[in-house]
Amino acid sequence: MIDIELLKYPIGKFQKPEAITQENIKEAIAEFKALPKHLEATVKDLLEPQLQTPYRPGGWTVRQVVHHLADSHMNAYMRFKLALTESNPTIKPYDEAAWANLSDSKLPIEISIGILKNIHFRLGTILDEMSDSDFSKTYYHPESQSTVPLKEVILMYDWHGKHHLAHIQALMIREKW
Ligand code: NI
């Protein structure tokens, strides 16, 4: 019996700590910066039929997961830059499922791994220089109707990268790839 919640959330849902410490932030930045290389090492030897395999029944294929990470983290990059340069800007939600079905999600995964390496490098450069007050800057998310500080955003995107990486790793273990 396959537990669909476990397939969907192999590392659990994002849990915001009661209080976000400097240690939480430092660790999230280091791990966020390392994501593209972990992702690349995980998927580099996968063959075409493996890339076309959904990570769970009815879920995205491995290829779509990789392209989704690039879609999502490009948005993250924009959201950080907006929040750092404007006062509590309203960010733009997007339909991630519809994005994952556009034709560019059929491109070779190397393209999005390259995007992720570059985006994480640029955003990582910013994250390394951010002060405590920068991490308290916020954006407004109109869908959840919440004002979100950047210290929570970096924890969330660190989780997000690991969450999707774990989708691929769990599939590879189940399939004995
Ligand atoms: Ni996602």
PDB file of C-alpha atoms and ligand atoms in Angstrom:
ATOM      1  CA  MET A   1       0.000   0.000   0.000  1.00  0.00           C
ATOM      2  CA  ILE A   2       1.589   3.259  -1.135  1.00  0.00           C
ATOM      3  CA  ASP A   3       1.081   6.239   1.156  1.00  0.00           C
ATOM      4  CA  ILE A   4       0.348   9.107  -1.269  1.00  0.00           C
ATOM      5  CA  GLU A   5       1.061  11.777   1.384  1.00  0.00           C
ATOM      6  CA  LEU A   6       4.526  10.292   1.884  1.00  0.00           C
ATOM      7  CA  LEU A   7       5.103  10.288  -1.878  1.00  0.00           C
ATOM      8  CA  LYS A   8       3.956  13.928  -2.060  1.00  0.00           C
ATOM      9  CA  TYR A   9       5.875  15.088   1.033  1.00  0.00           C
ATOM     10  CA  PRO A  10       8.919  12.813   1.426  1.00  0.00           C
ATOM     11  CA  ILE A  11      10.589  15.266   3.866  1.00  0.00           C
ATOM     12  CA  GLY A  12       7.300  16.536   5.339  1.00  0.00           C
ATOM     13  CA  LYS A  13       5.560  19.860   4.698  1.00  0.00           C
ATOM     14  CA  PHE A  14       7.396  23.129   5.315  1.00  0.00           C
ATOM     15  CA  GLN A  15       7.497  23.836   9.049  1.00  0.00           C
ATOM     16  CA  LYS A  16       8.205  27.384  10.075  1.00  0.00           C
ATOM     17  CA  PRO A  17      10.184  27.488  13.371  1.00  0.00           C
ATOM     18  CA  GLU A  18       8.496  29.435  16.211  1.00  0.00           C
ATOM     19  CA  ALA A  19      11.371  31.886  16.116  1.00  0.00           C
ATOM     20  CA  ILE A  20      13.848  31.953  13.231  1.00  0.00           C
ATOM     21  CA  THR A  21      17.432  32.096  14.530  1.00  0.00           C
ATOM     22  CA  GLN A  22      20.603  33.308  12.824  1.00  0.00           C
ATOM     23  CA  GLU A  23      21.697  29.666  12.854  1.00  0.00           C
ATOM     24  CA  ASN A  24      18.526  28.640  10.969  1.00  0.00           C
ATOM     25  CA  ILE A  25      19.203  31.330   8.363  1.00  0.00           C
ATOM     26  CA  LYS A  26      22.898  30.477   7.965  1.00  0.00           C
ATOM     27  CA  GLU A  27      22.155  26.795   7.517  1.00  0.00           C
ATOM     28  CA  ALA A  28      19.341  27.466   5.029  1.00  0.00           C
ATOM     29  CA  ILE A  29      21.588  29.730   2.931  1.00  0.00           C
ATOM     30  CA  ALA A  30      24.407  27.166   2.833  1.00  0.00           C
ATOM     31  CA  GLU A  31      22.070  24.347   1.853  1.00  0.00           C
ATOM     32  CA  PHE A  32      20.128  26.469  -0.656  1.00  0.00           C
ATOM     33  CA  LYS A  33      23.417  27.387  -2.349  1.00  0.00           C
ATOM     34  CA  ALA A  34      24.378  23.696  -2.574  1.00  0.00           C
ATOM     35  CA  LEU A  35      21.090  22.538  -4.139  1.00  0.00           C
ATOM     36  CA  PRO A  36      22.035  22.819  -7.856  1.00  0.00           C
ATOM     37  CA  LYS A  37      25.106  20.650  -7.433  1.00  0.00           C
ATOM     38  CA  HIS A  38      23.196  18.030  -5.420  1.00  0.00           C
ATOM     39  CA  LEU A  39      20.441  18.019  -8.029  1.00  0.00           C
ATOM     40  CA  GLU A  40      22.944  17.699 -10.859  1.00  0.00           C
ATOM     41  CA  ALA A  41      24.764  14.819  -9.134  1.00  0.00           C
ATOM     42  CA  THR A  42      21.429  13.043  -8.569  1.00  0.00           C
ATOM     43  CA  VAL A  43      20.062  13.254 -12.122  1.00  0.00           C
ATOM     44  CA  LYS A  44      23.180  13.274 -14.289  1.00  0.00           C
ATOM     45  CA  ASP A  45      23.104   9.572 -15.213  1.00  0.00           C
ATOM     46  CA  LEU A  46      19.341   9.243 -15.721  1.00  0.00           C
ATOM     47  CA  LEU A  47      18.266   8.060 -19.156  1.00  0.00           C
ATOM     48  CA  GLU A  48      15.373   9.329 -21.234  1.00  0.00           C
ATOM     49  CA  PRO A  49      12.752   6.793 -20.013  1.00  0.00           C
ATOM     50  CA  GLN A  50      13.741   7.569 -16.419  1.00  0.00           C
ATOM     51  CA  LEU A  51      13.399  11.330 -16.985  1.00  0.00           C
ATOM     52  CA  GLN A  52       9.925  10.663 -18.382  1.00  0.00           C
ATOM     53  CA  THR A  53       8.832   8.739 -15.264  1.00  0.00           C
ATOM     54  CA  PRO A  54       6.417  10.502 -12.878  1.00  0.00           C
ATOM     55  CA  TYR A  55       7.867  10.774  -9.367  1.00  0.00           C
ATOM     56  CA  ARG A  56       4.510   9.466  -8.089  1.00  0.00           C
ATOM     57  CA  PRO A  57       1.290   8.239  -9.771  1.00  0.00           C
ATOM     58  CA  GLY A  58      -0.309  11.293 -11.405  1.00  0.00           C
ATOM     59  CA  GLY A  59       2.659  13.508 -10.519  1.00  0.00           C
ATOM     60  CA  TRP A  60       5.192  15.427 -12.568  1.00  0.00           C
ATOM     61  CA  THR A  61       7.907  13.558 -14.443  1.00  0.00           C
ATOM     62  CA  VAL A  62      11.501  13.850 -13.211  1.00  0.00           C
ATOM     63  CA  ARG A  63      12.100  16.246 -16.118  1.00  0.00           C
ATOM     64  CA  GLN A  64       9.132  18.446 -15.102  1.00  0.00           C
ATOM     65  CA  VAL A  65      10.349  18.496 -11.488  1.00  0.00           C
ATOM     66  CA  VAL A  66      13.752  19.813 -12.596  1.00  0.00           C
ATOM     67  CA  HIS A  67      12.196  22.478 -14.831  1.00  0.00           C
ATOM     68  CA  HIS A  68       9.731  23.384 -12.047  1.00  0.00           C
ATOM     69  CA  LEU A  69      12.648  24.042  -9.681  1.00  0.00           C
ATOM     70  CA  ALA A  70      14.037  26.530 -12.193  1.00  0.00           C
ATOM     71  CA  ASP A  71      10.581  28.158 -12.630  1.00  0.00           C
ATOM     72  CA  SER A  72      10.099  28.434  -8.892  1.00  0.00           C
ATOM     73  CA  HIS A  73      13.570  29.641  -7.991  1.00  0.00           C
ATOM     74  CA  MET A  74      13.541  32.269 -10.756  1.00  0.00           C
ATOM     75  CA  ASN A  75      10.411  33.590  -9.042  1.00  0.00           C
ATOM     76  CA  ALA A  76      12.205  33.395  -5.686  1.00  0.00           C
ATOM     77  CA  TYR A  77      15.041  35.473  -7.081  1.00  0.00           C
ATOM     78  CA  MET A  78      12.588  38.138  -8.283  1.00  0.00           C
ATOM     79  CA  ARG A  79      10.775  38.111  -4.938  1.00  0.00           C
ATOM     80  CA  PHE A  80      13.983  38.651  -2.952  1.00  0.00           C
ATOM     81  CA  LYS A  81      15.066  41.495  -5.178  1.00  0.00           C
ATOM     82  CA  LEU A  82      11.640  43.143  -5.041  1.00  0.00           C
ATOM     83  CA  ALA A  83      11.457  42.861  -1.243  1.00  0.00           C
ATOM     84  CA  LEU A  84      14.986  44.261  -0.831  1.00  0.00           C
ATOM     85  CA  THR A  85      14.348  47.283  -3.031  1.00  0.00           C
ATOM     86  CA  GLU A  86      10.700  48.198  -2.320  1.00  0.00           C
ATOM     87  CA  SER A  87       8.539  48.492   0.773  1.00  0.00           C
ATOM     88  CA  ASN A  88       6.522  45.291   1.296  1.00  0.00           C
ATOM     89  CA  PRO A  89       5.850  44.769  -2.438  1.00  0.00           C
ATOM     90  CA  THR A  90       2.974  42.566  -3.556  1.00  0.00           C
ATOM     91  CA  ILE A  91       4.470  39.595  -5.372  1.00  0.00           C
ATOM     92  CA  LYS A  92       2.957  37.813  -8.357  1.00  0.00           C
ATOM     93  CA  PRO A  93       1.686  34.284  -7.790  1.00  0.00           C
ATOM     94  CA  TYR A  94       1.794  32.026 -10.844  1.00  0.00           C
ATOM     95  CA  ASP A  95       0.102  28.815 -11.906  1.00  0.00           C
ATOM     96  CA  GLU A  96       2.984  26.377 -11.405  1.00  0.00           C
ATOM     97  CA  ALA A  97       1.079  23.397 -12.840  1.00  0.00           C
ATOM     98  CA  ALA A  98       0.296  25.337 -16.027  1.00  0.00           C
ATOM     99  CA  TRP A  99       3.932  26.508 -16.255  1.00  0.00           C
ATOM    100  CA  ALA A 100       5.082  22.882 -15.972  1.00  0.00           C
ATOM    101  CA  ASN A 101       2.949  22.004 -18.997  1.00  0.00           C
ATOM    102  CA  LEU A 102       4.369  24.628 -21.361  1.00  0.00           C
ATOM    103  CA  SER A 103       6.636  23.314 -24.099  1.00  0.00           C
ATOM    104  CA  ASP A 104       9.886  24.457 -22.438  1.00  0.00           C
ATOM    105  CA  SER A 105       9.328  21.799 -19.753  1.00  0.00           C
ATOM    106  CA  LYS A 106      10.190  19.212 -22.417  1.00  0.00           C
ATOM    107  CA  LEU A 107      13.672  20.648 -23.000  1.00  0.00           C
ATOM    108  CA  PRO A 108      16.795  18.805 -21.816  1.00  0.00           C
ATOM    109  CA  ILE A 109      17.160  19.137 -18.019  1.00  0.00           C
ATOM    110  CA  GLU A 110      20.699  20.522 -18.399  1.00  0.00           C
ATOM    111  CA  ILE A 111      19.123  23.821 -19.423  1.00  0.00           C
ATOM    112  CA  SER A 112      17.311  24.217 -16.103  1.00  0.00           C
ATOM    113  CA  ILE A 113      20.262  22.901 -14.100  1.00  0.00           C
ATOM    114  CA  GLY A 114      22.275  25.702 -15.710  1.00  0.00           C
ATOM    115  CA  ILE A 115      19.542  28.216 -14.799  1.00  0.00           C
ATOM    116  CA  LEU A 116      19.516  26.930 -11.214  1.00  0.00           C
ATOM    117  CA  LYS A 117      23.312  27.140 -10.908  1.00  0.00           C
ATOM    118  CA  ASN A 118      23.295  30.731 -12.117  1.00  0.00           C
ATOM    119  CA  ILE A 119      20.211  31.854 -10.180  1.00  0.00           C
ATOM    120  CA  HIS A 120      21.447  30.262  -6.950  1.00  0.00           C
ATOM    121  CA  PHE A 121      24.853  31.857  -7.474  1.00  0.00           C
ATOM    122  CA  ARG A 122      23.364  35.327  -7.951  1.00  0.00           C
ATOM    123  CA  LEU A 123      20.820  34.968  -5.154  1.00  0.00           C
ATOM    124  CA  GLY A 124      23.488  33.354  -2.945  1.00  0.00           C
ATOM    125  CA  THR A 125      25.692  36.412  -3.457  1.00  0.00           C
ATOM    126  CA  ILE A 126      22.855  38.608  -2.226  1.00  0.00           C
ATOM    127  CA  LEU A 127      21.974  36.293   0.683  1.00  0.00           C
ATOM    128  CA  ASP A 128      25.585  36.282   1.904  1.00  0.00           C
ATOM    129  CA  GLU A 129      25.570  40.077   2.151  1.00  0.00           C
ATOM    130  CA  MET A 130      22.131  40.538   3.739  1.00  0.00           C
ATOM    131  CA  SER A 131      21.952  42.129   7.206  1.00  0.00           C
ATOM    132  CA  ASP A 132      19.533  41.220  10.007  1.00  0.00           C
ATOM    133  CA  SER A 133      17.320  44.122   8.987  1.00  0.00           C
ATOM    134  CA  ASP A 134      17.347  42.919   5.366  1.00  0.00           C
ATOM    135  CA  PHE A 135      16.080  39.528   6.552  1.00  0.00           C
ATOM    136  CA  SER A 136      13.234  41.324   8.333  1.00  0.00           C
ATOM    137  CA  LYS A 137      12.120  42.975   5.067  1.00  0.00           C
ATOM    138  CA  THR A 138       8.891  41.530   3.729  1.00  0.00           C
ATOM    139  CA  TYR A 139       6.709  40.945   0.728  1.00  0.00           C
ATOM    140  CA  TYR A 140       2.967  40.542   0.563  1.00  0.00           C
ATOM    141  CA  HIS A 141       1.613  37.304  -0.880  1.00  0.00           C
ATOM    142  CA  PRO A 142      -1.881  38.058  -2.233  1.00  0.00           C
ATOM    143  CA  GLU A 143      -3.019  34.397  -2.417  1.00  0.00           C
ATOM    144  CA  SER A 144      -2.235  33.527   1.188  1.00  0.00           C
ATOM    145  CA  GLN A 145      -2.922  37.179   2.146  1.00  0.00           C
ATOM    146  CA  SER A 146       0.180  37.157   4.281  1.00  0.00           C
ATOM    147  CA  THR A 147       3.155  39.435   4.810  1.00  0.00           C
ATOM    148  CA  VAL A 148       6.250  37.254   4.735  1.00  0.00           C
ATOM    149  CA  PRO A 149       9.722  38.224   6.057  1.00  0.00           C
ATOM    150  CA  LEU A 150      12.708  37.199   3.933  1.00  0.00           C
ATOM    151  CA  LYS A 151      14.138  35.088   6.787  1.00  0.00           C
ATOM    152  CA  GLU A 152      11.070  32.861   6.402  1.00  0.00           C
ATOM    153  CA  VAL A 153      11.315  32.958   2.594  1.00  0.00           C
ATOM    154  CA  ILE A 154      14.883  31.598   2.564  1.00  0.00           C
ATOM    155  CA  LEU A 155      13.890  28.748   4.906  1.00  0.00           C
ATOM    156  CA  MET A 156      10.906  28.003   2.678  1.00  0.00           C
ATOM    157  CA  TYR A 157      12.924  27.891  -0.555  1.00  0.00           C
ATOM    158  CA  ASP A 158      15.624  25.780   1.080  1.00  0.00           C
ATOM    159  CA  TRP A 159      12.863  23.341   2.041  1.00  0.00           C
ATOM    160  CA  HIS A 160      11.387  23.610  -1.466  1.00  0.00           C
ATOM    161  CA  GLY A 161      14.620  22.574  -3.181  1.00  0.00           C
ATOM    162  CA  LYS A 162      15.118  19.611  -0.852  1.00  0.00           C
ATOM    163  CA  HIS A 163      11.441  18.645  -1.140  1.00  0.00           C
ATOM    164  CA  HIS A 164      11.678  18.207  -4.916  1.00  0.00           C
ATOM    165  CA  LEU A 165      15.144  16.645  -4.787  1.00  0.00           C
ATOM    166  CA  ALA A 166      13.692  14.075  -2.369  1.00  0.00           C
ATOM    167  CA  HIS A 167      10.893  13.332  -4.881  1.00  0.00           C
ATOM    168  CA  ILE A 168      13.544  12.263  -7.389  1.00  0.00           C
ATOM    169  CA  GLN A 169      15.721  10.431  -4.834  1.00  0.00           C
ATOM    170  CA  ALA A 170      12.739   8.495  -3.414  1.00  0.00           C
ATOM    171  CA  LEU A 171      11.704   7.460  -6.932  1.00  0.00           C
ATOM    172  CA  MET A 172      15.238   6.292  -7.714  1.00  0.00           C
ATOM    173  CA  ILE A 173      15.302   4.190  -4.523  1.00  0.00           C
ATOM    174  CA  ARG A 174      11.888   2.658  -5.230  1.00  0.00           C
ATOM    175  CA  GLU A 175      12.845   1.859  -8.812  1.00  0.00           C
ATOM    176  CA  LYS A 176      16.347   0.668  -7.773  1.00  0.00           C
ATOM    177  CA  TRP A 177      17.971   3.027 -10.334  1.00  0.00           C
TER     178      TRP A 177
HETATM  179 NI    NI B   1       7.390  23.089  -5.935  1.00  0.00          NI
END
